[in-house]
């Protein structure tokens, strides 16, 4: 049996989607859609003793030819000519790169949104990630009726089937004293060190500037990173009305209703308000030159702003939205939209020069049936595209093979910088003694191909359909277990660990000194004498 087909035909009664019945979920396996959970002996779940021999070990700061020895899920040694016994699994990595597993900073698994739920849950989405060389992701917890605690508990339940390590961001959708106190609990007790504010999705997730300022102040006091989805929601609403009035109801109306200027405005506003409060800011899914230039301007002035492009925005353009086949056009609908020609290349250049710092995916997938909810009105098309399985390959092919970045840069952009920003380095994002054994082996001479017919997501389409390139992840090791090898995926639910992320990352270093300098510069209040009347 073909190995790709074999990897997609494991069956198990465990496969569940939170919005599907058991029988409906098993239809994914029966229909050969996505990767299905397999029953494996408990002994397999234990980490192995592994020696990766003769590869080029790459960290963000250095590369060297060395052996990597793994035991009990931890990297125990990085040295040349390491000797082991017969009880150790040996992998020959000669001529290949041994690198930290990817960390995806931006995913939405099992997320309720726009009247439905993303098709990938914490098992199927993570299975896809592992097949593509990503060994950890950070998902966004959405509050339940504004309650952070209820949202957190809901996501803890969703994540019980995790096959790899994960962390949580938290969205803020309203503001009151309860939310403020819950933010403290999330940071101090639950291991969440980042909070996301939506400037878009009017009437749903969008918050106003008053709430944004309160949220920024609270983030600063807690040492938590403020994140923004930067689009002007009021302008988007107006743009949508304009398109409908013009009779433009198809997927192209989505892009036309929210042009780059709207993303640029919101990015600028968020940056300036974060500067006013003096707190670090992380701008998610930077999709346009307009937004990127605002980030460049702020960073040049010394402001602490992180810019995260996503893989779809780096290599795709908006032409697919004009496809006459609704199914094809709708699969490209995401927010902010995939932009016109030129934006992707500019974002790649910004990554290579340090204006943007890391690459995410915004993996938020809905199948063709779900996308068809908006067949007569683009405003009802669930927003989101894939990328969790494709990111590592596409960044390598588009950025390393093309000569725009080095191999060490690649590790920084796909793993290390994310670990540093969210304060889990060097446990994650490094091939160092004591780091978690989350490792990939990439063969620069192998080729990859992307297709919905053999990817591991439950999605029935793929925005990168037919793409081919150089550089393939041949082995993925997660938590000291070989989970991807010989084009076969070997994972079971429940082995993933929740990674708590402590506050006050390096982005907060010196913030107090900047505040002190600001106060000393005010020359106020002025003592004034009241003259006799």
PDB file of C-alpha atoms in Angstrom, residues 391-520:
ATOM      1  CA  UNK A 391       4.040  26.427   6.774  1.00  0.00           C
ATOM      2  CA  UNK A 392       7.453  24.851   7.363  1.00  0.00           C
ATOM      3  CA  UNK A 393       7.807  23.606   3.790  1.00  0.00           C
ATOM      4  CA  UNK A 394       6.596  26.790   2.145  1.00  0.00           C
ATOM      5  CA  UNK A 395       8.801  29.091   4.228  1.00  0.00           C
ATOM      6  CA  UNK A 396      11.820  26.921   3.423  1.00  0.00           C
ATOM      7  CA  UNK A 397      11.077  26.829  -0.294  1.00  0.00           C
ATOM      8  CA  UNK A 398      10.104  30.481  -0.701  1.00  0.00           C
ATOM      9  CA  UNK A 399      12.665  32.025   1.641  1.00  0.00           C
ATOM     10  CA  UNK A 400      15.675  29.706   2.083  1.00  0.00           C
ATOM     11  CA  UNK A 401      15.843  28.086  -1.363  1.00  0.00           C
ATOM     12  CA  UNK A 402      15.401  31.526  -2.940  1.00  0.00           C
ATOM     13  CA  UNK A 403      18.349  32.854  -0.929  1.00  0.00           C
ATOM     14  CA  UNK A 404      16.391  35.492   1.007  1.00  0.00           C
ATOM     15  CA  UNK A 405      17.232  34.035   4.437  1.00  0.00           C
ATOM     16  CA  UNK A 406      19.802  31.666   5.915  1.00  0.00           C
ATOM     17  CA  UNK A 407      19.143  28.305   7.533  1.00  0.00           C
ATOM     18  CA  UNK A 408      19.633  29.863  10.979  1.00  0.00           C
ATOM     19  CA  UNK A 409      17.179  32.618  10.041  1.00  0.00           C
ATOM     20  CA  UNK A 410      14.692  29.905   9.123  1.00  0.00           C
ATOM     21  CA  UNK A 411      14.916  28.402  12.604  1.00  0.00           C
ATOM     22  CA  UNK A 412      14.462  31.841  14.142  1.00  0.00           C
ATOM     23  CA  UNK A 413      11.411  32.717  12.035  1.00  0.00           C
ATOM     24  CA  UNK A 414       9.631  29.376  12.398  1.00  0.00           C
ATOM     25  CA  UNK A 415      10.478  28.417  15.986  1.00  0.00           C
ATOM     26  CA  UNK A 416      12.962  30.280  18.159  1.00  0.00           C
ATOM     27  CA  UNK A 417      11.561  33.795  18.006  1.00  0.00           C
ATOM     28  CA  UNK A 418       8.098  32.520  18.879  1.00  0.00           C
ATOM     29  CA  UNK A 419       9.566  30.709  21.895  1.00  0.00           C
ATOM     30  CA  UNK A 420      11.357  33.904  22.983  1.00  0.00           C
ATOM     31  CA  UNK A 421       8.344  36.174  22.511  1.00  0.00           C
ATOM     32  CA  UNK A 422       6.113  33.886  24.553  1.00  0.00           C
ATOM     33  CA  UNK A 423       8.796  33.194  27.152  1.00  0.00           C
ATOM     34  CA  UNK A 424       9.299  29.444  26.715  1.00  0.00           C
ATOM     35  CA  UNK A 425      12.852  29.546  25.323  1.00  0.00           C
ATOM     36  CA  UNK A 426      15.067  27.506  25.565  1.00  0.00           C
ATOM     37  CA  UNK A 427      12.663  24.767  26.644  1.00  0.00           C
ATOM     38  CA  UNK A 428      11.207  25.195  23.169  1.00  0.00           C
ATOM     39  CA  UNK A 429      12.762  26.528  19.981  1.00  0.00           C
ATOM     40  CA  UNK A 430      16.255  25.127  20.455  1.00  0.00           C
ATOM     41  CA  UNK A 431      18.438  22.052  19.978  1.00  0.00           C
ATOM     42  CA  UNK A 432      20.256  22.400  23.304  1.00  0.00           C
ATOM     43  CA  UNK A 433      20.929  20.086  26.214  1.00  0.00           C
ATOM     44  CA  UNK A 434      17.871  20.241  28.470  1.00  0.00           C
ATOM     45  CA  UNK A 435      15.473  21.450  25.765  1.00  0.00           C
ATOM     46  CA  UNK A 436      12.356  19.450  24.983  1.00  0.00           C
ATOM     47  CA  UNK A 437      12.973  16.844  22.296  1.00  0.00           C
ATOM     48  CA  UNK A 438      10.836  18.517  19.641  1.00  0.00           C
ATOM     49  CA  UNK A 439      12.998  18.025  16.564  1.00  0.00           C
ATOM     50  CA  UNK A 440      12.697  17.839  12.801  1.00  0.00           C
ATOM     51  CA  UNK A 441      15.041  16.448  10.188  1.00  0.00           C
ATOM     52  CA  UNK A 442      14.776  18.305   6.902  1.00  0.00           C
ATOM     53  CA  UNK A 443      16.299  17.020   3.678  1.00  0.00           C
ATOM     54  CA  UNK A 444      17.161  20.008   1.457  1.00  0.00           C
ATOM     55  CA  UNK A 445      17.451  17.741  -1.577  1.00  0.00           C
ATOM     56  CA  UNK A 446      14.000  16.173  -1.281  1.00  0.00           C
ATOM     57  CA  UNK A 447      10.866  17.683  -2.800  1.00  0.00           C
ATOM     58  CA  UNK A 448       7.366  18.210  -1.468  1.00  0.00           C
ATOM     59  CA  UNK A 449       3.953  18.501  -3.052  1.00  0.00           C
ATOM     60  CA  UNK A 450       0.758  19.870  -1.496  1.00  0.00           C
ATOM     61  CA  UNK A 451      -2.725  18.527  -2.216  1.00  0.00           C
ATOM     62  CA  UNK A 452      -6.006  18.085  -0.404  1.00  0.00           C
ATOM     63  CA  UNK A 453      -6.011  14.520  -1.688  1.00  0.00           C
ATOM     64  CA  UNK A 454      -3.249  13.529   0.740  1.00  0.00           C
ATOM     65  CA  UNK A 455      -2.846  16.241   3.346  1.00  0.00           C
ATOM     66  CA  UNK A 456      -3.718  15.313   6.936  1.00  0.00           C
ATOM     67  CA  UNK A 457      -6.251  18.012   7.756  1.00  0.00           C
ATOM     68  CA  UNK A 458      -9.958  17.171   7.612  1.00  0.00           C
ATOM     69  CA  UNK A 459     -10.341  19.992   5.112  1.00  0.00           C
ATOM     70  CA  UNK A 460     -11.564  18.994   1.646  1.00  0.00           C
ATOM     71  CA  UNK A 461      -9.706  21.838  -0.105  1.00  0.00           C
ATOM     72  CA  UNK A 462      -6.268  23.441   0.169  1.00  0.00           C
ATOM     73  CA  UNK A 463      -5.329  27.007  -0.731  1.00  0.00           C
ATOM     74  CA  UNK A 464      -1.836  25.769  -1.737  1.00  0.00           C
ATOM     75  CA  UNK A 465      -3.221  23.014  -4.003  1.00  0.00           C
ATOM     76  CA  UNK A 466      -0.635  21.692  -6.447  1.00  0.00           C
ATOM     77  CA  UNK A 467       2.289  23.644  -5.028  1.00  0.00           C
ATOM     78  CA  UNK A 468       5.643  21.874  -5.278  1.00  0.00           C
ATOM     79  CA  UNK A 469       8.990  22.824  -3.871  1.00  0.00           C
ATOM     80  CA  UNK A 470      12.389  21.830  -2.497  1.00  0.00           C
ATOM     81  CA  UNK A 471      13.132  20.807   1.058  1.00  0.00           C
ATOM     82  CA  UNK A 472      11.099  18.200   2.889  1.00  0.00           C
ATOM     83  CA  UNK A 473      10.614  17.360   6.552  1.00  0.00           C
ATOM     84  CA  UNK A 474      11.406  13.654   6.594  1.00  0.00           C
ATOM     85  CA  UNK A 475      11.284  13.051  10.365  1.00  0.00           C
ATOM     86  CA  UNK A 476       9.350  14.765  13.141  1.00  0.00           C
ATOM     87  CA  UNK A 477      10.085  13.984  16.792  1.00  0.00           C
ATOM     88  CA  UNK A 478       7.657  15.388  19.364  1.00  0.00           C
ATOM     89  CA  UNK A 479       8.193  14.911  23.061  1.00  0.00           C
ATOM     90  CA  UNK A 480      10.893  12.356  22.334  1.00  0.00           C
ATOM     91  CA  UNK A 481       8.635  10.197  20.128  1.00  0.00           C
ATOM     92  CA  UNK A 482       9.095   9.645  16.409  1.00  0.00           C
ATOM     93  CA  UNK A 483       5.708  10.735  15.058  1.00  0.00           C
ATOM     94  CA  UNK A 484       6.484  11.272  11.357  1.00  0.00           C
ATOM     95  CA  UNK A 485       8.868   9.106   9.348  1.00  0.00           C
ATOM     96  CA  UNK A 486       8.822   7.488   5.900  1.00  0.00           C
ATOM     97  CA  UNK A 487       5.732   9.544   5.031  1.00  0.00           C
ATOM     98  CA  UNK A 488       3.816   7.814   7.819  1.00  0.00           C
ATOM     99  CA  UNK A 489       2.163   9.598  10.725  1.00  0.00           C
ATOM    100  CA  UNK A 490       2.097   7.746  14.047  1.00  0.00           C
ATOM    101  CA  UNK A 491       0.251   9.724  16.702  1.00  0.00           C
ATOM    102  CA  UNK A 492      -2.362   9.082  19.355  1.00  0.00           C
ATOM    103  CA  UNK A 493      -4.598  11.483  21.267  1.00  0.00           C
ATOM    104  CA  UNK A 494      -3.839  12.617  24.786  1.00  0.00           C
ATOM    105  CA  UNK A 495      -0.029  12.758  24.619  1.00  0.00           C
ATOM    106  CA  UNK A 496       0.224  16.515  24.099  1.00  0.00           C
ATOM    107  CA  UNK A 497       1.068  18.690  27.085  1.00  0.00           C
ATOM    108  CA  UNK A 498      -0.244  22.140  27.931  1.00  0.00           C
ATOM    109  CA  UNK A 499       2.736  24.497  28.090  1.00  0.00           C
ATOM    110  CA  UNK A 500       2.342  27.330  30.576  1.00  0.00           C
ATOM    111  CA  UNK A 501       3.902  30.548  29.360  1.00  0.00           C
ATOM    112  CA  UNK A 502       5.154  32.939  32.075  1.00  0.00           C
ATOM    113  CA  UNK A 503       4.726  36.722  31.863  1.00  0.00           C
ATOM    114  CA  UNK A 504       7.351  39.424  31.366  1.00  0.00           C
ATOM    115  CA  UNK A 505       9.206  38.163  28.300  1.00  0.00           C
ATOM    116  CA  UNK A 506      12.247  40.014  26.969  1.00  0.00           C
ATOM    117  CA  UNK A 507       9.902  42.537  25.322  1.00  0.00           C
ATOM    118  CA  UNK A 508       9.234  44.039  28.761  1.00  0.00           C
ATOM    119  CA  UNK A 509      12.913  44.560  29.617  1.00  0.00           C
ATOM    120  CA  UNK A 510      13.489  48.231  30.403  1.00  0.00           C
ATOM    121  CA  UNK A 511       9.826  49.284  30.157  1.00  0.00           C
ATOM    122  CA  UNK A 512      10.019  50.687  33.699  1.00  0.00           C
ATOM    123  CA  UNK A 513      13.020  52.813  32.747  1.00  0.00           C
ATOM    124  CA  UNK A 514      11.168  54.252  29.766  1.00  0.00           C
ATOM    125  CA  UNK A 515       8.270  55.118  32.078  1.00  0.00           C
ATOM    126  CA  UNK A 516      10.666  56.805  34.501  1.00  0.00           C
ATOM    127  CA  UNK A 517      12.269  58.831  31.722  1.00  0.00           C
ATOM    128  CA  UNK A 518       8.833  59.911  30.538  1.00  0.00           C
ATOM    129  CA  UNK A 519       7.829  61.090  34.007  1.00  0.00           C
ATOM    130  CA  UNK A 520      11.075  62.979  34.516  1.00  0.00           C
TER     131      UNK A 520
END
